Short mmCIF file of C-alpha atoms in Angstrom, two decimals:
data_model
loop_
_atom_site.label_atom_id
_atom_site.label_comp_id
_atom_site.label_asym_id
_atom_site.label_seq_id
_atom_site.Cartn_x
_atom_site.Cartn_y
_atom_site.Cartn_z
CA UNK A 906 -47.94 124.74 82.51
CA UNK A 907 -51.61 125.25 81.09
CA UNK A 908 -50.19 127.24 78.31
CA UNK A 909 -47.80 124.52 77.32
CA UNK A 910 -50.01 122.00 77.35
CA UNK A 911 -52.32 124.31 75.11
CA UNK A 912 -49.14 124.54 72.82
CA UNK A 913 -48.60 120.49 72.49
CA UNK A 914 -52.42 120.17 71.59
CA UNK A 915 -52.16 122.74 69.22
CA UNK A 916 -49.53 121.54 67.53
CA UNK A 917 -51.16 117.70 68.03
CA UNK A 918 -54.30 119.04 66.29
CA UNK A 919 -52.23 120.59 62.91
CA UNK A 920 -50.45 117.00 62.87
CA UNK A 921 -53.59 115.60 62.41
CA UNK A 922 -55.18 117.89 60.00
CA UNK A 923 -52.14 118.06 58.10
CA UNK A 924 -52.07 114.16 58.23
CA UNK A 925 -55.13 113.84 56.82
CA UNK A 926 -54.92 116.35 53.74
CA UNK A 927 -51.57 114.56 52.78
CA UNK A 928 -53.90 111.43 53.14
CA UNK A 929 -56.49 112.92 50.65
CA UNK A 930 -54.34 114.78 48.38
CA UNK A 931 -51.33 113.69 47.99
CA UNK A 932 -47.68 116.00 49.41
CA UNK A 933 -48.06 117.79 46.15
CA UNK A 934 -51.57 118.92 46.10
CA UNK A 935 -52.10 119.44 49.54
CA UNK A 936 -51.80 123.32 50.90
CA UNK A 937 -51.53 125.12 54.02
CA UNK A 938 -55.03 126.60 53.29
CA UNK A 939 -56.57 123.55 53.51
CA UNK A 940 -54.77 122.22 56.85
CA UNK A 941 -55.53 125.30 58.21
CA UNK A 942 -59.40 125.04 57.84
CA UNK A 943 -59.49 121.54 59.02
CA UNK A 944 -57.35 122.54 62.02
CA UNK A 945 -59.46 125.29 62.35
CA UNK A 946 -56.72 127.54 63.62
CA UNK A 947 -54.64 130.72 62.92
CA UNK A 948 -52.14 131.20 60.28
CA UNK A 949 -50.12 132.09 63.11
CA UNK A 950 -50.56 129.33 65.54
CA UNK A 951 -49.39 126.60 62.25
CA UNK A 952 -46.69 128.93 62.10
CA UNK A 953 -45.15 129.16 65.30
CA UNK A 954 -44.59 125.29 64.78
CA UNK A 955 -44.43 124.79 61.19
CA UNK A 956 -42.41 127.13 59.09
CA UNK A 957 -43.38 125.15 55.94
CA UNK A 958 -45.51 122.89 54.12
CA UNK A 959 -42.60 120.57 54.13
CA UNK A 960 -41.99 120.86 57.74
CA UNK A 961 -45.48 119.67 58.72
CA UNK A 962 -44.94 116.55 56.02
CA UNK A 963 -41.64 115.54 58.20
CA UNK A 964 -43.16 115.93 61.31
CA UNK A 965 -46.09 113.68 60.49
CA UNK A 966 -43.36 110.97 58.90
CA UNK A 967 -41.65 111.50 62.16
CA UNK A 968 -44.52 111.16 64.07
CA UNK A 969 -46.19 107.62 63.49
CA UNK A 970 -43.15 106.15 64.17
CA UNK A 971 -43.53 108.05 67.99
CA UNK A 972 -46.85 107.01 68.24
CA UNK A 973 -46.66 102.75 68.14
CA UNK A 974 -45.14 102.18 71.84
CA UNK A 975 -46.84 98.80 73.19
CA UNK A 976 -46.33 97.38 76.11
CA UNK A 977 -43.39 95.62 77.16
CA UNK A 978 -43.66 91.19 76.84
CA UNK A 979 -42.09 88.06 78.15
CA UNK A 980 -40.68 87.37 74.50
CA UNK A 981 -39.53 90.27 72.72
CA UNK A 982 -40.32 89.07 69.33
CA UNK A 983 -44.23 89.27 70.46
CA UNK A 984 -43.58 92.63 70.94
CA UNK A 985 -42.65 93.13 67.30
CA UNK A 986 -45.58 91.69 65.86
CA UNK A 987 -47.71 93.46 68.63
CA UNK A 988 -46.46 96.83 66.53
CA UNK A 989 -46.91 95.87 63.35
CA UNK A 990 -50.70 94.60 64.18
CA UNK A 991 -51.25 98.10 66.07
CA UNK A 992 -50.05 99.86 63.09
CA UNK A 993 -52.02 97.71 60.84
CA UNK A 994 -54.95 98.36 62.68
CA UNK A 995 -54.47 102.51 63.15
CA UNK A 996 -53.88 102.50 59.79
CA UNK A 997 -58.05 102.09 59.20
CA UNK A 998 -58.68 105.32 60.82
CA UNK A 999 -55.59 107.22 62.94
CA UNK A 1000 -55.09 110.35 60.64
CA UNK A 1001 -51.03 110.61 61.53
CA UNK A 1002 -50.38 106.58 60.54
CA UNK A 1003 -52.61 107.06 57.25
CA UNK A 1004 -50.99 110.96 55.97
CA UNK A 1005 -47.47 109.53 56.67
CA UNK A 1006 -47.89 106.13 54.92
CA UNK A 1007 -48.81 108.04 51.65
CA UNK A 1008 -46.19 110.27 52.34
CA UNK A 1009 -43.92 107.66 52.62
CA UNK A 1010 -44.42 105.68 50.03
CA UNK A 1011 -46.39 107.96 46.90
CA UNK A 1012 -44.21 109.04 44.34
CA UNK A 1013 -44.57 112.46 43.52
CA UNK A 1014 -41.99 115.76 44.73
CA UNK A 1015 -38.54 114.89 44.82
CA UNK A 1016 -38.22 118.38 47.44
CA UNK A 1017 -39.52 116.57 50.06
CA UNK A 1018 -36.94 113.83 52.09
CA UNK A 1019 -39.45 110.74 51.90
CA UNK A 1020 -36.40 108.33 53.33
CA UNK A 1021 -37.07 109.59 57.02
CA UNK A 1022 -39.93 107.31 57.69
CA UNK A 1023 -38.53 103.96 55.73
CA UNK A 1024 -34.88 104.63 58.15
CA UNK A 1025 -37.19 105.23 60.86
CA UNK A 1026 -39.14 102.17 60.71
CA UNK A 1027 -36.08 100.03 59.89
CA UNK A 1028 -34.58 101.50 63.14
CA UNK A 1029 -37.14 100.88 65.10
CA UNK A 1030 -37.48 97.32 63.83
CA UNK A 1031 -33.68 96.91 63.85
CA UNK A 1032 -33.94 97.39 67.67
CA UNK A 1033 -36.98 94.84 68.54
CA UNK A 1034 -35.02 92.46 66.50
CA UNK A 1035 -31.55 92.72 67.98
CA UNK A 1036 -32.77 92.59 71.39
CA UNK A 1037 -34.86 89.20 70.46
CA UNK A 1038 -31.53 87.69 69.01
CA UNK A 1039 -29.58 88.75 72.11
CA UNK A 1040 -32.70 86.78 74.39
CA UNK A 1041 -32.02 83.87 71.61
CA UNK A 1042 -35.26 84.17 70.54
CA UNK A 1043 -33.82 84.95 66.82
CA UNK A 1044 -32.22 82.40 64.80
CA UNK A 1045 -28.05 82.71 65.01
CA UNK A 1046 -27.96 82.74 61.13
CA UNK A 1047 -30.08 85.87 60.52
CA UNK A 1048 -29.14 89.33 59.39
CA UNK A 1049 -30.68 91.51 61.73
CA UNK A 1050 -30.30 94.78 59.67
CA UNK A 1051 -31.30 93.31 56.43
CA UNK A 1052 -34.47 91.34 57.88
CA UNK A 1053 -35.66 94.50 59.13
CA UNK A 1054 -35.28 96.17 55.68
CA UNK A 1055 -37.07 93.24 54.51
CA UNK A 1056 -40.36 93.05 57.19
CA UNK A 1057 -40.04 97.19 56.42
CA UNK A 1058 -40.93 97.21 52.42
CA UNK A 1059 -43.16 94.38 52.95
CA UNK A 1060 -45.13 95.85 55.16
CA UNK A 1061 -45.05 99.15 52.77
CA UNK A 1062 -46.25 96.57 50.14
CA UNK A 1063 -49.13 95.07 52.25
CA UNK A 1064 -49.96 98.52 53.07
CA UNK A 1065 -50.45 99.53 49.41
CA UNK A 1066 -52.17 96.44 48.36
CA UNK A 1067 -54.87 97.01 51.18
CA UNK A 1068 -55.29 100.12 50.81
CA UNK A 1069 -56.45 99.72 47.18
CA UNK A 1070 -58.08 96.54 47.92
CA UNK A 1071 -60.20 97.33 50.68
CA UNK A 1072 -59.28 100.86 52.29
CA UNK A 1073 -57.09 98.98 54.78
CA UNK A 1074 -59.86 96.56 56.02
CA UNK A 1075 -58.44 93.52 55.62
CA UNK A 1076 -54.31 94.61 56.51
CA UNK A 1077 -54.33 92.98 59.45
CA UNK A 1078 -55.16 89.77 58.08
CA UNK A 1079 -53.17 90.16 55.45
CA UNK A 1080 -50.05 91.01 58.06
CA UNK A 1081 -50.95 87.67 60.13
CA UNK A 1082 -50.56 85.75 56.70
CA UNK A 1083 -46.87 87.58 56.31
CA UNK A 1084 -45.84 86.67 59.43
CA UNK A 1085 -47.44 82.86 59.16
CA UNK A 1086 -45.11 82.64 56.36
CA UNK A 1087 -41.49 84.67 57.54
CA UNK A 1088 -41.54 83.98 61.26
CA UNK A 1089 -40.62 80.52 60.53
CA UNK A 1090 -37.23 81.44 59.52
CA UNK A 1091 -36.57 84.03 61.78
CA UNK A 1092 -38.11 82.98 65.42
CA UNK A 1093 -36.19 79.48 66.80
CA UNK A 1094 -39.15 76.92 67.00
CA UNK A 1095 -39.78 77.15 70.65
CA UNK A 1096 -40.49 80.68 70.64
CA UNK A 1097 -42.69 80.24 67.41
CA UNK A 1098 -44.93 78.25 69.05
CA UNK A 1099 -45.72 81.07 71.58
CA UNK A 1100 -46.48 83.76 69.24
CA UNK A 1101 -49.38 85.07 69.43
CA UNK A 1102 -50.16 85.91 65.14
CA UNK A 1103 -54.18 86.74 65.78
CA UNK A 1104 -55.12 89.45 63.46
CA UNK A 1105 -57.80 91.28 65.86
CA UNK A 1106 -54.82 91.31 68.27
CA UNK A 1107 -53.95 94.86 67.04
CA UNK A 1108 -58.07 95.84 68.17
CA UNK A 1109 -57.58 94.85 71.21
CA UNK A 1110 -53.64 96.15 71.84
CA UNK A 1111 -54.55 99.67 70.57
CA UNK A 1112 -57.86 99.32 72.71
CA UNK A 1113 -56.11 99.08 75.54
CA UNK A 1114 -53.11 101.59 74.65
CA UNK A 1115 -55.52 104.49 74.33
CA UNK A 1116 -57.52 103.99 77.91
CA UNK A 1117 -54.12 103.74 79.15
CA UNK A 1118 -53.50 106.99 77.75
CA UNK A 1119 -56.75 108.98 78.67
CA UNK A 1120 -55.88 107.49 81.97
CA UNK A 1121 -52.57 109.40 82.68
CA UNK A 1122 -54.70 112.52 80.90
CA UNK A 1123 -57.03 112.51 83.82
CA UNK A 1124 -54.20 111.96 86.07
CA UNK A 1125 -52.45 114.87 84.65
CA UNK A 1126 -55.64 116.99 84.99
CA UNK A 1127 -56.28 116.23 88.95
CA UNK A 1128 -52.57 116.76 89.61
CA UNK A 1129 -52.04 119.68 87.91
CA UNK A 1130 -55.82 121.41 89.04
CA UNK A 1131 -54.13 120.09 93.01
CA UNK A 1132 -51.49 122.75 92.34
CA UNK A 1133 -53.57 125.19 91.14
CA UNK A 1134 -55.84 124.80 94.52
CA UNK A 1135 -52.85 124.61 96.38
CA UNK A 1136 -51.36 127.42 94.98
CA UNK A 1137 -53.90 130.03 95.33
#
């Protein structure tokens, strides 16, 4: 069990340092060299997970999509906009969210399958939506697909504008102002009133989502050193 868990950090901590060189440098530039130095691990412990430079650039575009998971609400369409605010608000600092949204969106190497994370997203959004139309929380004339395409390159456009604007400082706000103005015609009115659209929302969300987190961790770490007592 301790060795596994040694294995998913491992491969946790090339994500990140792999994130954040694609962040810097772009898919093209970016080497295994450099990953490995920031990961500060053997050629032979990337390897045993990543058999490529393009390998490590799907997992990460894979990844982020993993990684938002809020919790569960009353109204289902909160829950959407409680993911995009998390993601808006990772995307300041979380190495994974940053790498893969320049992955996902630079253009650059046709070699490497950049589609993954824009299907992924849509997917994902596809699924919050349907569920919110099923409640009746969605308006009966919308498109669920094709308004999840459509929140999907927007937010890829608010992304980009941000990030050249002010590093991502201000995406947040500048997702609350999206929604102010598409919700309208997606949510039925008595659900739009209960929305909560506050753009330091995605703070305090993520705030919580990561003590929940090192939470379990410790959890994990008294169970698991109870067996070890137990078995010796």
């Amino acid at each position: 069990m301790a060795q596994q868990d040694r294995a998913i950090r491992t491969r946790r901590v090339i994500l990140e340092a792999a994130a954040s060189v694609f962040d810097d440098q772009g898919y093209d530039r970016a080497t295994i060299a450099e990953v490995l130095e920031r990961a500060g691990v053997t050629k032979g412990a990337l390897y045993f997970h990543f058999a490529s430079k393009e390998q490590l650039a799907l997992a990460v575009l894979e990844e982020h999509v993993v990684d938002i998971a809020v919790e569960p609400q009353k109204i289902k369409l909160q829950e959407f906009v409680d993911a995009g605010q998390v993601l808006a608000f990772r995307l300041r600092s979380d190495p994974i969210q940053r790498g893969a949204a320049r992955l996902a969106v630079e253009q650059g190497s046709n070699r490497l399958d950049r589609k993954r994370s824009m299907l992924s997203w849509t997917r994902f959004v596809e699924g919050l939506l349907t569920e919110a139309k099923e409640r009746g929380e969605v308006l009966e004339s919308i498109v669920v697909h094709e308004t999840a395409e459509l929140f999907v390159g927007a937010f890829a456009g608010l992304q980009m504008m941000s990030h050249a604007l002010t590093n991502q400082a201000d995406l947040c706000y500048r997702l609350t102002v999206f929604f102010e103005h598409t919700l309208p015609s997606v949510a039925v009115p008595a659900i739009l009133a209960k929305l909560n659209l506050d753009p330091e929302r995605g703070a305090k969300l993520d705030a919580a989502l990561q003590g929940k987190v090192l939470a379990e961790a410790e959890t994990d770490v008294d169970a698991n050193a109870g067996t070890d007592v137990a078995l010796r």
